[in-house]
PDB file of C-alpha atoms in Angstrom:
ATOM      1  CA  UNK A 174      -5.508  -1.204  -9.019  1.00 59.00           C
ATOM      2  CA  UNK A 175      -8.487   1.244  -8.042  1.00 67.00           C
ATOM      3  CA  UNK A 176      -6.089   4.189  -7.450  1.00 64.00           C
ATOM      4  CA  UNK A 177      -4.697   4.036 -10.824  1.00 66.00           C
ATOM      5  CA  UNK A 178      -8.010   3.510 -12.270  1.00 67.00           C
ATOM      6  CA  UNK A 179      -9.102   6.362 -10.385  1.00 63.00           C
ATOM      7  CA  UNK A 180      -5.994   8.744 -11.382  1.00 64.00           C
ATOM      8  CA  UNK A 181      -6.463   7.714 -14.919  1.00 67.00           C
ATOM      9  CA  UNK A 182      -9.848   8.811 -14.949  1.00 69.00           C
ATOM     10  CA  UNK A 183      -9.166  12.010 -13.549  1.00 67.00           C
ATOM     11  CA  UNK A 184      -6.592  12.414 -16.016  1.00 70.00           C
ATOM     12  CA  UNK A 185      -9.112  11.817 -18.800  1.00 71.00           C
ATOM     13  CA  UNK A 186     -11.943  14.047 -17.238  1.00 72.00           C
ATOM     14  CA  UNK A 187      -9.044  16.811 -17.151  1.00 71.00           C
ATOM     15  CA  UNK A 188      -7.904  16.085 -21.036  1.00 73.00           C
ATOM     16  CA  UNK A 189     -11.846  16.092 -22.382  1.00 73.00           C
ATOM     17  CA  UNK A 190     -12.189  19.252 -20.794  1.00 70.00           C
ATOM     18  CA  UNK A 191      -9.206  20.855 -22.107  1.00 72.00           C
ATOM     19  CA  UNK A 192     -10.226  19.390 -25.240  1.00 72.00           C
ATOM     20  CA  UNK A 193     -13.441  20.971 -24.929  1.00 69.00           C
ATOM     21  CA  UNK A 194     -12.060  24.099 -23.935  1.00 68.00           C
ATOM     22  CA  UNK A 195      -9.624  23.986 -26.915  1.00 67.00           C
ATOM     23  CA  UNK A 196     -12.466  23.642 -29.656  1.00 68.00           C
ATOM     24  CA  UNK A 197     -14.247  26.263 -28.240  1.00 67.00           C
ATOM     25  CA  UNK A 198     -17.265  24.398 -27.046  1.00 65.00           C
ATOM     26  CA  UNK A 199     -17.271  25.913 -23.783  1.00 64.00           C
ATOM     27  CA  UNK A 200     -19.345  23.694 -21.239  1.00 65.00           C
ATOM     28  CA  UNK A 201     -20.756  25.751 -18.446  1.00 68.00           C
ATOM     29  CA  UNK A 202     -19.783  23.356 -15.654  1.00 71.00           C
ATOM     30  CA  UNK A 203     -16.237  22.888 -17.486  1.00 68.00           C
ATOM     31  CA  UNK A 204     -14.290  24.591 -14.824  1.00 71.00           C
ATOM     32  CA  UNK A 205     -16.015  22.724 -12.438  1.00 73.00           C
ATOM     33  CA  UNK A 206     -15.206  19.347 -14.368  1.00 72.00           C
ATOM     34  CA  UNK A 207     -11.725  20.104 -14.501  1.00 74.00           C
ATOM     35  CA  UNK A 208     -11.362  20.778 -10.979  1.00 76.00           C
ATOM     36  CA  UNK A 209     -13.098  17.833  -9.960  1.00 76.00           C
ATOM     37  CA  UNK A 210     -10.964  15.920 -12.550  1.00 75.00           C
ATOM     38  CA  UNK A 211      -7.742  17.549 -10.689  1.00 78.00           C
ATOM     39  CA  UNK A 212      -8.806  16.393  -7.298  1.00 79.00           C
ATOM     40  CA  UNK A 213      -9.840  12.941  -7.631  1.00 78.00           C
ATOM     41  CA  UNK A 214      -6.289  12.444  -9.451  1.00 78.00           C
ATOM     42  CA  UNK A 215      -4.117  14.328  -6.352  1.00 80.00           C
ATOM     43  CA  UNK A 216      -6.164  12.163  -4.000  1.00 82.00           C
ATOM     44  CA  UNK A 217      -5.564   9.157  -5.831  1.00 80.00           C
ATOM     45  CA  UNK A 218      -1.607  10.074  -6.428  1.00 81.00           C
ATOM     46  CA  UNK A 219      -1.475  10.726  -2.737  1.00 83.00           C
ATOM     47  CA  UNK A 220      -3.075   7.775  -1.161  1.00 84.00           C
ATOM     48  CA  UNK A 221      -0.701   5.725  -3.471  1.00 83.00           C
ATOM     49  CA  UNK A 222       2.313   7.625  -2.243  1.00 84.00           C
ATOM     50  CA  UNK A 223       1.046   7.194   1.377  1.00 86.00           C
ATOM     51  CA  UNK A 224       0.442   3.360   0.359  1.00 85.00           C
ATOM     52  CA  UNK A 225       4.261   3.562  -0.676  1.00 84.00           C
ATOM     53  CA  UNK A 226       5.677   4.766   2.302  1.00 85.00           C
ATOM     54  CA  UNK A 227       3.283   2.534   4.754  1.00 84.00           C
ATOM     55  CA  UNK A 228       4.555  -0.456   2.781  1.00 82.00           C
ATOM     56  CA  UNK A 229       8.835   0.984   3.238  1.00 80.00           C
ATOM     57  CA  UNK A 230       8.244   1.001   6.634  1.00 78.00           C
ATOM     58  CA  UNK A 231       7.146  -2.107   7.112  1.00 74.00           C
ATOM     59  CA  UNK A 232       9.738  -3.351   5.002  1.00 70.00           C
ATOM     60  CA  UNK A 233      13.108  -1.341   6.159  1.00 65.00           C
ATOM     61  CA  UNK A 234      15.602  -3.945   4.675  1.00 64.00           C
ATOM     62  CA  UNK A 235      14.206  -3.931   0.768  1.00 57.00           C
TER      63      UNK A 235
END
C-alpha cells in the first residue's frame, strides 16, 4: 500500500511539473522536481516488482 502511494505521488510530482512547464511558469528547481518525481516512482515500481518475484518464489505452484 506504501509503494503505490509512493509511485502515485511521484507520478503527480512529475504531471505538476509538466504542467508547470506547459504554462510556461518555469520553476527554477523544476528539473530537479521532475527528476526527483521520476526516481521515487522507478524505486517504488521496482521494489514492487522485486516484492513480486520474492513472493513467486516462495509460491512455485500458484
Amino acid at each position: 500500500m506504501k509503494l503505490t502511494v509512493l509511485l502515485l505521488s511521484g507520478a503527480g510530482v512529475i504531471a505538476t511539473a509538466v504542467s508547470n512547464l506547459a504554462d510556461g511558469t518555469v520553476v527554477p528547481g523544476a528539473f530537479t522536481t521532475v527528476l526527483t518525481g521520476v526516481l521515487s516512482a522507478a524505486f517504488a515500481f521496482s521494489v514492487i516488482l522485486a516484492v513480486r518475484r520474492a513472493r513467486r518464489r516462495n509460491h512455485p505452484g500458484r
